[in-house]
Coordinates of C-alpha atoms and ligand atoms in Angstrom, one line a residue:
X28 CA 20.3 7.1 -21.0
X29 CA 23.8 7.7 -19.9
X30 CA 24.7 11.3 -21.9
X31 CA 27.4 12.4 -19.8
X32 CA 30.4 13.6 -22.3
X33 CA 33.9 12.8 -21.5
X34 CA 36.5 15.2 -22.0
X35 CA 40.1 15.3 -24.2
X36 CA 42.9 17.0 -23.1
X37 CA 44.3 19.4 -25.9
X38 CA 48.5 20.0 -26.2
X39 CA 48.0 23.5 -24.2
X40 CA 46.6 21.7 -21.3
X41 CA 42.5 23.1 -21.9
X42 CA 39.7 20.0 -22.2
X43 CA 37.7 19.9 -25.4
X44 CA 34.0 17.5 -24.7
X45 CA 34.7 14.6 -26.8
X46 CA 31.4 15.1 -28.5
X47 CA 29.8 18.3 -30.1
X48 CA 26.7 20.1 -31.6
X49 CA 27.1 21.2 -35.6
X50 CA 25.6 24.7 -36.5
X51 CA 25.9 25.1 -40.2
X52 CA 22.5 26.2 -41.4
X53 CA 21.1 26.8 -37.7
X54 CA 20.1 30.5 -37.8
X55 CA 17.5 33.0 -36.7
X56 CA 14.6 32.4 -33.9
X57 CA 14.5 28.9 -35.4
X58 CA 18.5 28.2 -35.1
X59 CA 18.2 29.4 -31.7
X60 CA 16.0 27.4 -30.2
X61 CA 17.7 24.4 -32.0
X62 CA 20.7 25.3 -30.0
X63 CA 19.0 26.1 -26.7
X64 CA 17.5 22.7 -27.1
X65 CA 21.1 21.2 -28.0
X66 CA 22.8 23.0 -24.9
X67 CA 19.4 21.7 -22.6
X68 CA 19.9 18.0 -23.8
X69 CA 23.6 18.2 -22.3
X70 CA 26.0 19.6 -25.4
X71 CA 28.8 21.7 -24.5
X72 CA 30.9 22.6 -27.5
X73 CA 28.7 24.2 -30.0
X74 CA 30.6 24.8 -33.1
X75 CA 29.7 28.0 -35.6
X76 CA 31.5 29.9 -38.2
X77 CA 31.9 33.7 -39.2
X78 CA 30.4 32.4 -42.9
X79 CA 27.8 30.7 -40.9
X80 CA 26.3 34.0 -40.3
X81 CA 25.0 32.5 -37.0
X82 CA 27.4 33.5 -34.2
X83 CA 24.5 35.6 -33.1
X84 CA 22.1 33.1 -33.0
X85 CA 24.8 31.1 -31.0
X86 CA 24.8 34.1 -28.6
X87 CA 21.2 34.1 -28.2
X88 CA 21.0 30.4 -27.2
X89 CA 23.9 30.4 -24.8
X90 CA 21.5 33.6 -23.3
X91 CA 18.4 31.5 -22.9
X92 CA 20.2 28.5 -21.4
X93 CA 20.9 28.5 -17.8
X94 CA 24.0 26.7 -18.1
X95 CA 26.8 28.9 -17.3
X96 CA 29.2 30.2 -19.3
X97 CA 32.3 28.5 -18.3
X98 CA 30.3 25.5 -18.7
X99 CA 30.3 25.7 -22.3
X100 CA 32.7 24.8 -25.0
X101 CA 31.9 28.0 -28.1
X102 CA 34.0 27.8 -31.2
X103 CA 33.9 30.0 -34.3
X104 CA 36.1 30.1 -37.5
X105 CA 38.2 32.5 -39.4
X106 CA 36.8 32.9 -43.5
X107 CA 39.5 32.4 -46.0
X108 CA 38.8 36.4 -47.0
X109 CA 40.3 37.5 -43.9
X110 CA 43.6 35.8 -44.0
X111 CA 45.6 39.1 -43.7
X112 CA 47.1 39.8 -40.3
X113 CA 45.1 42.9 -38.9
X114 CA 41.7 41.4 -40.7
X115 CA 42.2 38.2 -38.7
X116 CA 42.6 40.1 -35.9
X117 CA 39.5 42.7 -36.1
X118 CA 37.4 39.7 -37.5
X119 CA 37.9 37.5 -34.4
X120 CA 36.9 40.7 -32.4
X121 CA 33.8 40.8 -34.3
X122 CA 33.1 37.2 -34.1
X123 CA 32.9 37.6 -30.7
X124 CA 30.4 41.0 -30.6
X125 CA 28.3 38.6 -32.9
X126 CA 28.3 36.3 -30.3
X127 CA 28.2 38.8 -27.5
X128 CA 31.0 37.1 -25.6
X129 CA 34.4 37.6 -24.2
X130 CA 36.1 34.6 -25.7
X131 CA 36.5 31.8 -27.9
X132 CA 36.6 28.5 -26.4
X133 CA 38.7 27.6 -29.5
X134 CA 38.8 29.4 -33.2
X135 CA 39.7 27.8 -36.3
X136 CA 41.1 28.7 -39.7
X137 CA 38.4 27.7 -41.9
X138 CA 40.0 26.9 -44.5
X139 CA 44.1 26.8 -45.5
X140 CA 43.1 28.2 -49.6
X141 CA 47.0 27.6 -50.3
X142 CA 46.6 29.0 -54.0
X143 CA 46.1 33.1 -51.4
X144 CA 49.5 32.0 -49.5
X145 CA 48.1 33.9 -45.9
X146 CA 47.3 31.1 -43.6
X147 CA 50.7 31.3 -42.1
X148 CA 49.9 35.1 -40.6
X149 CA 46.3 34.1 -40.3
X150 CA 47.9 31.7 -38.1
X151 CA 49.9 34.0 -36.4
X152 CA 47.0 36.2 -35.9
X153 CA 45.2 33.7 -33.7
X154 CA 48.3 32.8 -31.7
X155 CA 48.5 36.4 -30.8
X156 CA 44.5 36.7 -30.4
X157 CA 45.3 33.6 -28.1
X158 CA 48.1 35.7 -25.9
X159 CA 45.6 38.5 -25.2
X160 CA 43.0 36.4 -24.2
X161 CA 40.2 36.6 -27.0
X162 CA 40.8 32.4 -27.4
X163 CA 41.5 29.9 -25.0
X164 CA 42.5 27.4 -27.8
X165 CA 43.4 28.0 -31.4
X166 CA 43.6 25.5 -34.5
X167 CA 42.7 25.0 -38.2
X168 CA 40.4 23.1 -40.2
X169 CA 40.8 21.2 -43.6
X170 CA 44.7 21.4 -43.5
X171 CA 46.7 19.0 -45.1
X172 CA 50.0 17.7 -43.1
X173 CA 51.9 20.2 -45.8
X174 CA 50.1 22.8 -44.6
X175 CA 50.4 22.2 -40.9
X176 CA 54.0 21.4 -41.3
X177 CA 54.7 25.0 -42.9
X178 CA 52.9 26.5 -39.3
X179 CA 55.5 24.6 -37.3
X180 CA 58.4 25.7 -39.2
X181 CA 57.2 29.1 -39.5
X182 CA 55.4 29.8 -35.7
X183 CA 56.7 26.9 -34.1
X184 CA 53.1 26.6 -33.0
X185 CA 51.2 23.5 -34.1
X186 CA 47.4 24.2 -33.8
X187 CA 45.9 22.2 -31.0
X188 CA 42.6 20.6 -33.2
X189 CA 42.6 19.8 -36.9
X190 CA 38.6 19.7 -37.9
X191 CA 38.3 17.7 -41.2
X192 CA 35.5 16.2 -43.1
X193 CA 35.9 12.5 -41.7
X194 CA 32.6 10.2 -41.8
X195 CA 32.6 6.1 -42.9
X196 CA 33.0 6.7 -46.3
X197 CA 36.0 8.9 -45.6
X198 CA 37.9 7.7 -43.0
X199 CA 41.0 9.5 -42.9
X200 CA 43.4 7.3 -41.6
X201 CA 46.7 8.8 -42.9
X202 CA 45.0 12.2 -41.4
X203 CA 44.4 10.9 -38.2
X204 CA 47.9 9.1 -38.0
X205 CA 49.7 12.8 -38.6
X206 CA 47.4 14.1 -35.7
X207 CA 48.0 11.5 -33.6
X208 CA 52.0 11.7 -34.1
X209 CA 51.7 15.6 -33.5
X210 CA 49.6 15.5 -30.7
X211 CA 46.7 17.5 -32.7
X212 CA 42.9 16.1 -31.8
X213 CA 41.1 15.4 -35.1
X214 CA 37.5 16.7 -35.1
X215 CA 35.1 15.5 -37.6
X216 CA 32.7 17.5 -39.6
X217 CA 29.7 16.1 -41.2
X218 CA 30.4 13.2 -39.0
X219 CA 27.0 11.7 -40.4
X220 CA 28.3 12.2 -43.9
X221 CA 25.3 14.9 -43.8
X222 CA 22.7 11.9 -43.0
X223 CA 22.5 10.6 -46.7
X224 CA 22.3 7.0 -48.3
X225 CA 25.1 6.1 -45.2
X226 CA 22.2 5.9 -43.1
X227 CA 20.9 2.5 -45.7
X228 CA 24.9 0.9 -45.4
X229 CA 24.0 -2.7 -44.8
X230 CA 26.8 -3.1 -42.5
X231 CA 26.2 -0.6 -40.2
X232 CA 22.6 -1.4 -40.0
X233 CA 23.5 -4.6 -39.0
X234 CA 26.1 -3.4 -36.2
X235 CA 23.4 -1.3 -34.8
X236 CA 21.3 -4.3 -34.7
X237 CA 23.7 -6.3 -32.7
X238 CA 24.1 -3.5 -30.2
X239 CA 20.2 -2.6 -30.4
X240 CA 21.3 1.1 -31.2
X241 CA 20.7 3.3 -34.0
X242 CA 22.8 3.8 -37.0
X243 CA 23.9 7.6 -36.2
X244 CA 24.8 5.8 -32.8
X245 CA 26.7 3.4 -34.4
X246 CA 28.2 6.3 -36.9
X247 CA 28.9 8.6 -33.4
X248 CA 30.6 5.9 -31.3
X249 CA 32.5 4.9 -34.1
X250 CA 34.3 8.6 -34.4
X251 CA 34.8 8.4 -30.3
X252 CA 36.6 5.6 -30.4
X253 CA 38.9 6.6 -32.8
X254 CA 39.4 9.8 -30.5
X255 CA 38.1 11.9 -32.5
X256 CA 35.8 14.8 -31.7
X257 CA 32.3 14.6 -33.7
X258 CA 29.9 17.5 -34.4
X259 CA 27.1 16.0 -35.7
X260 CA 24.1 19.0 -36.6
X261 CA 20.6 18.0 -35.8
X262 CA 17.2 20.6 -35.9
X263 CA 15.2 17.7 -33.9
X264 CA 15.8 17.6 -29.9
X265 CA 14.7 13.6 -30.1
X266 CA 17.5 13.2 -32.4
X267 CA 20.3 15.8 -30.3
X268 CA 20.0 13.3 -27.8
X269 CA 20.1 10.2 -29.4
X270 CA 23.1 11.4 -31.2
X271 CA 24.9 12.2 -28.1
X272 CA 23.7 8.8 -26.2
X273 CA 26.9 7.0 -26.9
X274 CA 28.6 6.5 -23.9
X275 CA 26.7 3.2 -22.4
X276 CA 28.1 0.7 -25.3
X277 CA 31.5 -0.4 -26.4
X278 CA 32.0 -1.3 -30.2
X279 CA 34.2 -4.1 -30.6
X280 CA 37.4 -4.5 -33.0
X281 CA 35.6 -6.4 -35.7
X282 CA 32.8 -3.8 -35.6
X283 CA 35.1 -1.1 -36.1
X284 CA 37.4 -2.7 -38.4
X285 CA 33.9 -3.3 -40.7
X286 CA 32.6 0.8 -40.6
X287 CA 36.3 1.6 -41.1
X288 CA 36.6 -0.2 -43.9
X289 CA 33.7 1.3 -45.9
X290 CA 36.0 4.1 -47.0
X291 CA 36.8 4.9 -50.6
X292 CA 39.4 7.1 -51.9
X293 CA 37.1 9.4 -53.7
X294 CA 34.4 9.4 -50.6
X295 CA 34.7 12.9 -49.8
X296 CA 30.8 14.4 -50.0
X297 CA 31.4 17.3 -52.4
X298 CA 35.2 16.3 -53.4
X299 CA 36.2 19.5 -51.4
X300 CA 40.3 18.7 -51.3
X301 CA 41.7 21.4 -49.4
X302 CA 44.5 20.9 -51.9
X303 CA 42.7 22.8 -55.0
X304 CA 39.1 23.7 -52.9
X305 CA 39.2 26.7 -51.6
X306 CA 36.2 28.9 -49.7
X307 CA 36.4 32.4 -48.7
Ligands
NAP427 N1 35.0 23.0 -41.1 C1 34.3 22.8 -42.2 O1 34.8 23.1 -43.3 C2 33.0 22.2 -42.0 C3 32.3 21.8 -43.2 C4 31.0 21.2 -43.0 C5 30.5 21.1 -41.7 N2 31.1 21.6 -40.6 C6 30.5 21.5 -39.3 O2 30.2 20.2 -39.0 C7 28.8 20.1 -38.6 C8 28.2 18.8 -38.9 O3 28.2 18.5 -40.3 P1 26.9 18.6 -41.2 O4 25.9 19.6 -40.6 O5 27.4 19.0 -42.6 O6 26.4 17.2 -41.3 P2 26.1 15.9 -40.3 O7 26.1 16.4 -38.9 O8 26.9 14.8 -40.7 O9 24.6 15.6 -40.7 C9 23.5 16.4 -40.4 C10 22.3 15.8 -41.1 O10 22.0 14.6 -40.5 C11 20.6 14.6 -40.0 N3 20.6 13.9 -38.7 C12 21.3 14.2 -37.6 N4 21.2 13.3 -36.6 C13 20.4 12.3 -37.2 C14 19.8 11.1 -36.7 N5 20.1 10.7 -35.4 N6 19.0 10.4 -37.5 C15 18.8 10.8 -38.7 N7 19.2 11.9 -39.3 C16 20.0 12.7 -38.5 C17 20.3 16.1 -39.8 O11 18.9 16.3 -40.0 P3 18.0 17.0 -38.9 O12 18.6 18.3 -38.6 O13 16.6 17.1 -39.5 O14 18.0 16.0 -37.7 C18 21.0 16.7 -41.0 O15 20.3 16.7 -42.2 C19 28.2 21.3 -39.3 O16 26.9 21.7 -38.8 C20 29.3 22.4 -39.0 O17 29.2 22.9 -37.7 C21 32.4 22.1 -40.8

């Protein structure tokens, strides 16, 4: 199986792989050899959060692994209760003694949680982390092109990725188009839509058929080829590698014309609208 990962360019001139690993809920001796296993099957970016409470365990896997640090693609993300300037700033120092590293391949904004009114010096707290070296790359997740457009006016800094909850029932077209116009890479979280009843859609099963692949195939080469950056999580080493065995098949235009249009306005998992849903 071909698994080798192309890379994407980002606006300050750093690659991201165009594929990565999901941590949410990977923790402890178990989480760690999950990711170990992840990093051995040929992932790079590994993506973790502060409210993850697993940058640790990320530290312990990119130990055990002999791939090499520069190698690797590590990105963390900033919880809505440290929005405040210095916070921001000691947080993504601690983030990294979690993780026991020197820097952030790229850290995020978890969430924008407009109703607090802090992203913008949350934002400006990761440009300057950014200066002195703690991050390579900085951007947000879950923010809306209101949101974004208020850190261009205000920093003049647009963030370099946008991670957003983007799967076939939720395709985020307008979204993407923004990104696209702005030069900001989408990435997608739950990419599988968290594995559920998607896994049954008749069309997809059928387009997996056709291109004797599996659905979460079908599901993963769908995201690439709208250039944007999945993470999908899986415990199961049988399944890492499937899910990142995308790279010897092309889907054609019909095929994704029919997974993009499986998309419904309300198809968001949890109806988490960064709008009104907030996380801290
Ligand atoms: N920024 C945000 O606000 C945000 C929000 C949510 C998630 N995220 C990030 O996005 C990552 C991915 O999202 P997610 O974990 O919510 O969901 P996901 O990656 O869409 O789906 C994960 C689920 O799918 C199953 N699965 C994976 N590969 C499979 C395969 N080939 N066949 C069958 N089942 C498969 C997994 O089970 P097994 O483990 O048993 O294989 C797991 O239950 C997270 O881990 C996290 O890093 C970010």
């Amino acid at each position: 199986m071909n698994t080798k990962i192309p890379s994407i360019t980002l606006q300050d001139g750093n690659t991201i792989p165009s594929i990565g690993f999901g941590t949410y809920k990977l923790k402890g001796s178990d989480g760690a050899a999950a990711i170990e296993s992840a990093i051995n099957v040929g992932y790079r970016l590994i993506d973790s959060a502060y409210n993850y409470e697993n940058e640790g365990t990320v530290g312990e896997a990119i130990r055990r692994t002999s791939v090499s640090r520069q190698e690797l693609f590590i990105t963390s993300k900033l919880p809505g209760r440290y929005h405040q300037y210095d916070d921001a700033l000691v947080t993504i120092q601690e983030s990294l003694f979690r993780a026991n590293l020197d820097y952030y391949d790229l850290y995020l904004i978890h969430w924008p949680n407009p109703s607090r009114d802090q992203y913008v010096e949350a934002w400006q707290a990761l440009i300057d982390a950014k200066k002195w070296g703690l991050i390579r790359s900085i951007g947000v997740c879950n923010f809306l092109p209101v949101h974004l457009d208020r850190l261009k006016e205000e920093t003049g800094v647009l963030p370099t990725v946008n991670q957003i909850e983007l799967h076939p029932n939720f395709n985020q077209e307008e979204q993407r188009n923004y990104h696209a116009a702005n030069g900001i890479i989408t990435e997608s979280w739950s990419p599988l839509a968290r594995g559920n009843e998607i896994f049954q859609n008749e069309t997809i099963v059928q387009i997996a058929a056709k291109h004797q692949k599996t659905v979460s195939q079908i599901i993963l080469r769908w995201h690439y080829q709208l250039g944007a950056v999945a993470i999908p999580k899986s415990a199961s080493p049988q399944r890492q590698l499937e899910n990142i065995s995308i790279f010897d098949f092309t889907l054609d235009e019909a095929d994704m014309n029919a997974i993009s249009t499986l998309t419904k306005p309300n198809g968001r998992m949890k109806n988490q609208d960064p709008a009104i849903y907030e996380e801290f």
